[in-house]
Structures are given as C-alpha cells and as structure tokens.
Tab-separated table of C-alpha atoms and ligand atoms in Angstrom:
chain	number	residue	atom	x	y	z
A	18	UNK	CA	-15.076	15.549	-13.466
A	19	UNK	CA	-12.302	13.871	-11.352
A	20	UNK	CA	-12.224	11.293	-8.438
A	21	UNK	CA	-10.993	14.429	-5.528
A	22	UNK	CA	-9.997	11.771	-2.770
A	23	UNK	CA	-6.884	9.501	-3.721
A	24	UNK	CA	-5.782	7.815	0.136
A	25	UNK	CA	-3.023	5.619	-1.166
A	26	UNK	CA	-0.035	6.645	-2.374
A	27	UNK	CA	3.246	5.508	-2.856
A	28	UNK	CA	6.965	7.222	-3.597
A	29	UNK	CA	10.493	7.065	-4.220
A	30	UNK	CA	10.825	6.438	-0.081
A	31	UNK	CA	9.585	2.828	-0.600
A	32	UNK	CA	8.527	1.364	-4.347
A	33	UNK	CA	6.923	4.638	-6.010
A	34	UNK	CA	8.397	6.070	-9.605
A	35	UNK	CA	8.330	9.426	-8.363
A	36	UNK	CA	9.139	12.308	-5.590
A	37	UNK	CA	6.966	13.167	-2.716
A	38	UNK	CA	7.559	16.335	-4.373
A	39	UNK	CA	6.520	15.285	-7.712
A	40	UNK	CA	4.035	12.273	-6.774
A	41	UNK	CA	1.794	15.395	-5.379
A	42	UNK	CA	2.201	17.840	-8.375
A	43	UNK	CA	0.510	15.171	-9.935
A	44	UNK	CA	-2.068	14.174	-7.854
A	45	UNK	CA	-2.596	18.236	-8.293
A	46	UNK	CA	-2.541	17.704	-12.077
A	47	UNK	CA	-4.392	15.091	-12.247
A	48	UNK	CA	-7.579	16.966	-10.134
A	49	UNK	CA	-6.655	15.091	-6.408
A	50	UNK	CA	-7.601	17.745	-3.817
A	51	UNK	CA	-6.836	15.319	-1.269
A	52	UNK	CA	-4.111	13.124	-1.258
A	53	UNK	CA	-2.566	10.356	1.199
A	54	UNK	CA	1.332	9.125	0.881
A	55	UNK	CA	1.111	5.500	1.955
A	56	UNK	CA	5.123	4.648	1.276
A	57	UNK	CA	5.116	1.122	2.468
A	58	UNK	CA	6.587	1.067	6.182
A	59	UNK	CA	8.100	4.344	5.816
A	60	UNK	CA	6.868	7.721	6.694
A	61	UNK	CA	10.575	9.697	5.549
A	62	UNK	CA	8.526	11.143	2.479
A	63	UNK	CA	5.862	13.239	4.769
A	64	UNK	CA	7.241	16.425	5.611
A	65	UNK	CA	8.454	16.816	1.548
A	66	UNK	CA	5.023	15.961	0.443
A	67	UNK	CA	3.728	18.450	3.059
A	68	UNK	CA	4.993	21.544	2.331
A	69	UNK	CA	4.566	20.485	-1.697
A	70	UNK	CA	0.552	19.766	-0.968
A	71	UNK	CA	0.700	23.735	0.975
A	72	UNK	CA	1.321	25.150	-2.354
A	73	UNK	CA	-1.100	22.867	-4.873
A	74	UNK	CA	-3.472	23.268	-2.451
A	75	UNK	CA	-3.983	20.298	-2.039
A	76	UNK	CA	-4.867	18.492	1.306
A	77	UNK	CA	-2.256	15.976	2.261
A	78	UNK	CA	-3.397	13.569	4.581
A	79	UNK	CA	-0.231	11.307	6.526
A	80	UNK	CA	-0.383	8.019	5.627
A	81	UNK	CA	1.727	4.449	5.653
A	82	UNK	CA	1.472	1.371	4.286
A	83	UNK	CA	2.539	-1.402	6.592
A	84	UNK	CA	3.869	-4.881	6.078
A	85	UNK	CA	1.697	-7.627	8.154
A	86	UNK	CA	1.875	-11.500	8.205
A	87	UNK	CA	-0.955	-12.942	9.216
A	88	UNK	CA	-1.069	-17.222	9.275
A	89	UNK	CA	1.590	-17.579	7.389
A	90	UNK	CA	0.043	-14.318	4.630
A	91	UNK	CA	1.300	-11.243	3.629
A	92	UNK	CA	-1.176	-8.613	4.268
A	93	UNK	CA	-1.356	-4.761	3.763
A	94	UNK	CA	-3.175	-2.237	6.357
A	95	UNK	CA	-2.779	1.358	5.539
A	96	UNK	CA	-2.580	3.646	8.560
A	97	UNK	CA	-4.182	7.052	8.100
A	98	UNK	CA	-4.148	10.460	9.977
A	99	UNK	CA	-1.283	8.649	11.403
A	100	UNK	CA	1.248	10.247	13.909
A	101	UNK	CA	5.001	9.832	12.293
A	102	UNK	CA	6.290	10.788	15.680
A	103	UNK	CA	4.627	8.622	17.462
A	104	UNK	CA	7.628	6.357	19.188
A	105	UNK	CA	5.783	2.842	18.832
A	106	UNK	CA	5.079	3.673	15.087
A	107	UNK	CA	8.855	4.575	14.539
A	108	UNK	CA	10.081	1.725	16.400
A	109	UNK	CA	8.306	-0.811	14.571
A	110	UNK	CA	8.905	0.829	10.889
A	111	UNK	CA	12.574	0.922	11.865
A	112	UNK	CA	11.739	-2.891	12.594
A	113	UNK	CA	10.696	-3.505	9.408
A	114	UNK	CA	12.586	-1.455	7.552
A	115	UNK	CA	15.774	-3.992	9.196
A	116	UNK	CA	13.476	-7.468	7.825
A	117	UNK	CA	13.710	-6.051	4.636
A	118	UNK	CA	17.779	-6.039	4.181
A	119	UNK	CA	17.727	-9.365	5.685
A	120	UNK	CA	15.310	-10.614	3.448
A	121	UNK	CA	16.717	-9.110	0.336
A	122	UNK	CA	20.030	-10.647	1.304
A	123	UNK	CA	17.483	-14.345	1.172
A	124	UNK	CA	16.358	-12.894	-2.357
A	125	UNK	CA	19.459	-12.611	-4.150
A	126	UNK	CA	20.914	-15.460	-2.609
A	127	UNK	CA	18.014	-17.580	-4.481
A	128	UNK	CA	18.438	-15.456	-7.328
A	129	UNK	CA	22.160	-16.528	-7.475
A	130	UNK	CA	21.649	-20.153	-7.193
A	131	UNK	CA	19.693	-19.954	-10.783
A	132	UNK	CA	22.607	-17.538	-11.619
A	133	UNK	CA	21.687	-14.245	-11.443
A	134	UNK	CA	24.539	-12.289	-9.975
A	135	UNK	CA	24.335	-8.511	-8.240
A	136	UNK	CA	20.811	-8.529	-7.970
A	137	UNK	CA	21.182	-7.140	-4.082
A	138	UNK	CA	23.635	-3.913	-5.212
A	139	UNK	CA	21.170	-3.838	-8.259
A	140	UNK	CA	17.720	-4.055	-6.474
A	141	UNK	CA	19.143	-1.406	-3.930
A	142	UNK	CA	20.456	0.355	-7.432
A	143	UNK	CA	16.832	1.963	-7.899
A	144	UNK	CA	16.686	1.779	-3.752
A	145	UNK	CA	17.831	5.048	-3.184
A	146	UNK	CA	15.940	7.129	-0.775
A	147	UNK	CA	14.151	4.250	1.312
A	148	UNK	CA	12.800	0.785	1.974
A	149	UNK	CA	13.906	-2.243	-0.817
A	150	UNK	CA	11.057	-3.507	-1.857
A	151	UNK	CA	10.766	-6.956	-4.651
A	152	UNK	CA	9.877	-4.288	-7.475
A	153	UNK	CA	12.849	-3.072	-6.302
A	154	UNK	CA	14.791	-5.973	-8.326
A	155	UNK	CA	12.002	-6.420	-10.734
A	156	UNK	CA	12.836	-3.052	-11.954
A	157	UNK	CA	17.106	-5.165	-12.155
A	158	UNK	CA	15.996	-7.697	-13.540
A	159	UNK	CA	12.939	-6.205	-16.004
A	160	UNK	CA	16.457	-3.914	-16.729
A	161	UNK	CA	19.127	-6.615	-16.974
A	162	UNK	CA	16.780	-8.750	-19.750
A	163	UNK	CA	15.058	-11.912	-17.541
A	164	UNK	CA	12.228	-10.289	-18.083
A	165	UNK	CA	9.998	-8.340	-20.657
A	166	UNK	CA	8.181	-6.594	-17.425
A	167	UNK	CA	6.761	-5.877	-14.664
A	168	UNK	CA	3.907	-8.441	-14.187
A	169	UNK	CA	6.417	-10.861	-16.203
A	170	UNK	CA	9.455	-10.571	-13.863
A	171	UNK	CA	7.722	-11.103	-10.813
A	172	UNK	CA	5.406	-13.899	-12.166
A	173	UNK	CA	8.973	-16.197	-13.597
A	174	UNK	CA	10.883	-14.866	-10.216
A	175	UNK	CA	9.305	-13.073	-7.857
A	176	UNK	CA	6.025	-15.256	-6.065
A	177	UNK	CA	5.548	-17.773	-3.550
A	178	UNK	CA	7.570	-21.207	-5.534
A	179	UNK	CA	10.358	-18.958	-7.391
A	180	UNK	CA	13.479	-18.473	-7.183
A	181	UNK	CA	13.588	-14.510	-6.078
A	182	UNK	CA	10.963	-15.223	-3.430
A	183	UNK	CA	12.146	-15.339	0.562
A	184	UNK	CA	9.482	-16.402	3.353
A	185	UNK	CA	9.618	-14.132	6.093
A	186	UNK	CA	7.186	-13.128	9.446
A	187	UNK	CA	6.376	-9.696	8.699
A	188	UNK	CA	4.780	-7.774	11.177
A	189	UNK	CA	1.805	-8.646	14.173
A	190	UNK	CA	-1.619	-7.619	12.906
A	191	UNK	CA	-2.833	-6.909	16.593
A	192	UNK	CA	0.581	-4.756	17.030
A	193	UNK	CA	0.613	-2.806	13.815
A	194	UNK	CA	-3.265	-1.869	14.299
A	195	UNK	CA	-1.890	-0.565	17.362
A	196	UNK	CA	0.611	1.593	16.538
A	197	UNK	CA	-1.906	2.830	13.585
A	198	UNK	CA	-4.118	3.676	16.045
A	199	UNK	CA	-2.357	4.568	19.557
A	200	UNK	CA	-0.680	7.187	17.497
A	201	UNK	CA	-4.405	8.688	16.760
A	202	UNK	CA	-4.643	7.412	12.951
A	203	UNK	CA	-6.874	5.077	11.512
A	204	UNK	CA	-6.623	1.393	10.141
A	205	UNK	CA	-7.623	-0.005	7.074
A	206	UNK	CA	-7.562	-3.427	5.312
A	207	UNK	CA	-5.568	-2.301	1.801
A	208	UNK	CA	-6.728	-4.128	-1.332
A	209	UNK	CA	-8.610	-7.320	0.324
A	210	UNK	CA	-8.951	-8.681	-3.298
A	211	UNK	CA	-6.129	-9.025	-3.358
A	212	UNK	CA	-5.147	-12.049	-0.817
A	213	UNK	CA	-5.917	-15.438	-2.001
A	214	UNK	CA	-7.784	-16.396	0.996
A	215	UNK	CA	-10.765	-18.043	0.026
A	216	UNK	CA	-14.123	-17.203	2.022
A	217	UNK	CA	-13.684	-18.581	5.214
A	218	UNK	CA	-10.592	-16.979	6.044
A	219	UNK	CA	-11.743	-13.238	4.348
A	220	UNK	CA	-14.315	-13.298	6.707
A	221	UNK	CA	-11.837	-14.488	9.930
A	222	UNK	CA	-10.087	-11.977	9.219
A	223	UNK	CA	-12.841	-9.670	8.437
A	224	UNK	CA	-13.784	-10.089	11.788
A	225	UNK	CA	-9.997	-10.151	13.384
A	226	UNK	CA	-9.361	-6.863	12.055
A	227	UNK	CA	-12.428	-4.879	13.591
A	228	UNK	CA	-12.135	-6.358	16.706
A	229	UNK	CA	-8.576	-5.333	17.221
A	230	UNK	CA	-10.301	-2.077	15.870
A	231	UNK	CA	-9.650	-1.234	12.366
A	232	UNK	CA	-12.248	1.396	10.672
A	233	UNK	CA	-12.332	0.774	7.139
A	234	UNK	CA	-11.702	-1.546	4.360
A	235	UNK	CA	-10.344	-0.642	1.287
A	236	UNK	CA	-13.227	-0.894	-2.193
A	237	UNK	CA	-12.390	1.483	-4.494
A	238	UNK	CA	-8.465	0.766	-5.192
A	239	UNK	CA	-6.297	0.324	-8.283
A	240	UNK	CA	-5.658	-3.560	-7.500
A	241	UNK	CA	-9.570	-4.296	-7.787
A	242	UNK	CA	-11.948	-5.560	-11.073
A	243	UNK	CA	-15.535	-3.757	-10.728
A	244	UNK	CA	-17.084	-6.911	-9.916
A	245	UNK	CA	-14.594	-6.735	-6.515
A	246	UNK	CA	-15.827	-2.849	-5.565
A	247	UNK	CA	-19.392	-4.421	-5.211
A	248	UNK	CA	-18.254	-7.383	-3.097
A	249	UNK	CA	-15.903	-5.372	-0.722
A	250	UNK	CA	-18.984	-2.653	-1.026
A	251	UNK	CA	-21.060	-6.002	0.531
A	252	UNK	CA	-18.573	-6.178	2.610
A	253	UNK	CA	-17.789	-3.441	4.439
A	254	UNK	CA	-21.666	-2.424	5.340
A	255	UNK	CA	-21.935	-6.599	6.684
A	256	UNK	CA	-18.760	-5.921	9.040
A	257	UNK	CA	-19.515	-2.321	9.754
A	258	UNK	CA	-16.659	-1.145	8.638
A	259	UNK	CA	-16.069	2.032	6.566
A	260	UNK	CA	-15.042	1.704	3.300
A	261	UNK	CA	-11.727	3.760	1.562
A	262	UNK	CA	-10.705	4.064	-1.840
A	263	UNK	CA	-7.133	4.705	-3.102
A	264	UNK	CA	-4.900	3.774	-6.380
A	265	UNK	CA	-2.219	2.409	-4.957
A	266	UNK	CA	-0.176	5.105	-7.660
A	267	UNK	CA	3.548	3.785	-8.511
A	268	UNK	CA	4.409	6.464	-10.707
A	269	UNK	CA	3.953	6.776	-14.966
A	270	UNK	CA	4.121	3.315	-16.884
A	271	UNK	CA	2.791	1.404	-13.580
A	272	UNK	CA	0.485	-1.402	-13.397
A	273	UNK	CA	-1.774	0.448	-11.424
A	274	UNK	CA	-5.032	3.016	-12.159
A	275	UNK	CA	-3.869	6.474	-12.754
A	276	UNK	CA	-4.617	8.874	-10.232
A	277	UNK	CA	-8.176	11.519	-10.232
A	278	UNK	CA	-9.806	7.834	-12.541
A	279	UNK	CA	-10.879	6.641	-9.429
A	280	UNK	CA	-15.131	5.223	-9.937
A	281	UNK	CA	-17.475	6.897	-6.618
A	282	UNK	CA	-18.029	4.463	-3.695
A	283	UNK	CA	-20.551	2.462	-4.484
A	284	UNK	CA	-24.517	3.171	-2.846
A	285	UNK	CA	-24.226	1.978	1.068
A	286	UNK	CA	-20.973	2.478	2.002
A	287	UNK	CA	-19.685	4.599	4.408
A	288	UNK	CA	-16.865	6.781	3.215
A	289	UNK	CA	-13.459	6.283	5.950
A	290	UNK	CA	-13.131	10.474	5.549
A	291	UNK	CA	-17.089	10.926	6.877
A	292	UNK	CA	-15.840	12.915	9.514
A	293	UNK	CA	-12.475	14.513	8.450
A	294	UNK	CA	-12.097	18.445	8.380
A	295	UNK	CA	-10.223	17.664	5.483
A	296	UNK	CA	-12.615	16.341	3.107
A	297	UNK	CA	-15.529	18.504	4.488
A	298	UNK	CA	-16.298	20.355	0.950
A	299	UNK	CA	-16.677	16.465	-0.549
A	300	UNK	CA	-19.743	16.065	2.087
A	301	UNK	CA	-20.937	18.866	1.562
A	302	UNK	CA	-20.958	18.339	-2.293
A	303	UNK	CA	-18.795	21.287	-2.961
A	304	UNK	CA	-16.809	20.245	-5.877
B	423	AMP	P1	7.426	-6.295	-1.587
B	423	AMP	O1	6.496	-5.028	0.152
B	423	AMP	O2	8.689	-6.048	-0.793
B	423	AMP	O3	6.787	-7.320	-1.082
B	423	AMP	O4	6.952	-5.554	-1.969
B	423	AMP	C1	5.476	-5.674	-2.630
B	423	AMP	C2	4.956	-4.904	-3.727
B	423	AMP	O5	5.700	-5.583	-5.902
B	423	AMP	C3	3.966	-4.028	-3.908
B	423	AMP	O6	3.159	-3.610	-3.188
B	423	AMP	C4	4.010	-3.717	-6.119
B	423	AMP	O7	3.658	-2.633	-6.380
B	423	AMP	C5	4.472	-4.506	-6.184
B	423	AMP	N1	4.232	-5.861	-7.153
B	423	AMP	C6	3.678	-7.214	-6.017
B	423	AMP	N2	2.798	-8.158	-7.534
B	423	AMP	C7	2.960	-7.041	-7.968
B	423	AMP	C8	2.882	-7.517	-9.167
B	423	AMP	N3	2.222	-8.486	-10.570
B	423	AMP	N4	3.468	-7.284	-10.806
B	423	AMP	C9	3.655	-5.404	-10.030
B	423	AMP	N5	4.092	-5.565	-8.986
B	423	AMP	C10	4.197	-6.307	-8.134
B	424	MN	MN1	4.252	-1.093	-3.808
B	425	MN	MN1	-0.231	-2.805	-1.475
B	426	MN	MN1	0.570	0.038	-1.887
C-alpha cells in the first residue's frame, strides 16, 4: 500500500530533476493521490503541475518552500494551500530569488579562489528554468570531477566553512509567515531535524513559530531518521502543532526517499490535512 499523501516535493523550477509535469506523473505512478509541489522560493511550476494533476486524477496542493534566516541560521518554511497570485508573496519570493543570484556570484568567487573556474556559468547551465541553488553548483562540481557524488560535494565545498559557501541573509521568519498565512495558506516548519539548533533553541523556535501563526511541523520527511519521526511527533503534540509529511523528493538518484514510500504519521499526531476537502478520502479511510 503506497503512502497516498506527499506534501513536499521539487521540480526543475528549483533544484529537482523532473519538470513539474514529469514530477506529477511520477507521483501518480507511485500511487500518490494528494501532492504538494513546494519548489524553493518559486511558484512558477504550479500551473503546469495543476494541468498534469487533473489528467492523472491527483489533487495538487499549491506549495512553496521558503528560505528564512532565523537567529543567523537558515530554516525552510513550507507554505501549503498558498495563493500564488497574492502580491506580497510574489514580491517577497522575487526578492529572495534576486538575493540567490548575488549569493551565487559570491559562491563562484569563493570557488575561483581555490582555482575552480566557471562555476557560475556552470551552475546556471543546470538551473535553466528557475532559481539558482547550491544543488546546481553541486551538479556542476560533480560533473567536472571535483567530487564523486552529491553528499561528498556538499561536504567538501558547499557547507559552512568551505570555499563555495557564502554567508547569506534570507527572508525574515515573521515576514514569511505573513506572506503564507495572509495568502490563505498554512505554514509548516520543514524538516526540523535537519537544523543544528540544540534543544533550547529548538524549543524557542517552535514557540516563536507557533506564536507567529505557524500551523504544523514536518514529522515524517525524507530528511528525518526513524527516531526523529518519534521525536518530532512528540514535539508537535507538546506545542499543539499539527503534523505534516512529505518525501522532499528531488528526482531519481537524488539522496531523498522515493515517492509513495512514507510511513504513516506516528499515533497521536494531528495531520495538517485533517480539514482539507482534497484529502477528505484519507480521513474517511477510503483508500
Ligand atoms: P540552497 O537553498 O541553495 O542553500 O540549497 C539547498 C538545497 O541543497 C537543499 O534543498 C537540498 O536539496 C540540497 N542539499 C543540501 N545539503 C545537501 C547534501 N548534503 N546532499 C545533497 N543535497 C543537499
Ligand atoms: Mn532542495
Ligand atoms: Mn528544505
Ligand atoms: Mn525541500
């Protein structure tokens, strides 16, 4: 029995490998019935995804994964059921994308200092449709033989303290929650287990996130270990936050979980989709 709902995925509009149409077709082939496309800082794939979803009988949830700086750390906030026509959201995302370009220039300059030439153009070759990200630099560096795979290339060049890392100020948490919530959407803290926060800061973050109107945290995600499913299930209950689940799929041969293979939310979690008409058949148990 496949997992029927997947609320976190990427297409070629950000750093995924499949076009929005290919991604939706892939999800359908794996048995997914409710899918959110959540490209980084860009909603440009939603229209194409929607028309393919209709053909495949998939319920598409309009989503986006927004980059935030909170207390000098990068966080990702997933917006679900957003209105991609909402002007403050459009303008906010456009500003983040412009910042991504400046950051990419900084990354390329850092790589040039250690003798790696042409990485800006090289990365953009992989980012034809939408945003520029570290993933595109990673693909370029692997292609040129600077590292053997994605995991190794991030570790060697693209994380804090490495030559291709460039300190960047993303959007403000409060602003981002405002764009999402005022567009009619719900805000979800993406893969909380991936942030190296420590217990005290994690509790602070969850409290602040909830006080700013955040609705849910990802409990089951391709970025969490099985132990983290339980850990964040518990924290979601403790903070009265709903629970979300998504593969964070980026395409075949990428380091995340396959679609349709997610385990159920741990007992006691309130699913973020509990009142959604598009997921009603899940509540009714009509699998
Ligand atoms: P950016 O938003 O430009 O900083 O890029 C972040 C993206 O890089 C994430 O969404 C992941 O898709 C990818 N990423 C981050 N760390 C790793 C890693 N260790 N291995 C593979 N992909 C990674
Ligand atoms: Mn990504
Ligand atoms: Mn993320
Ligand atoms: Mn993601």
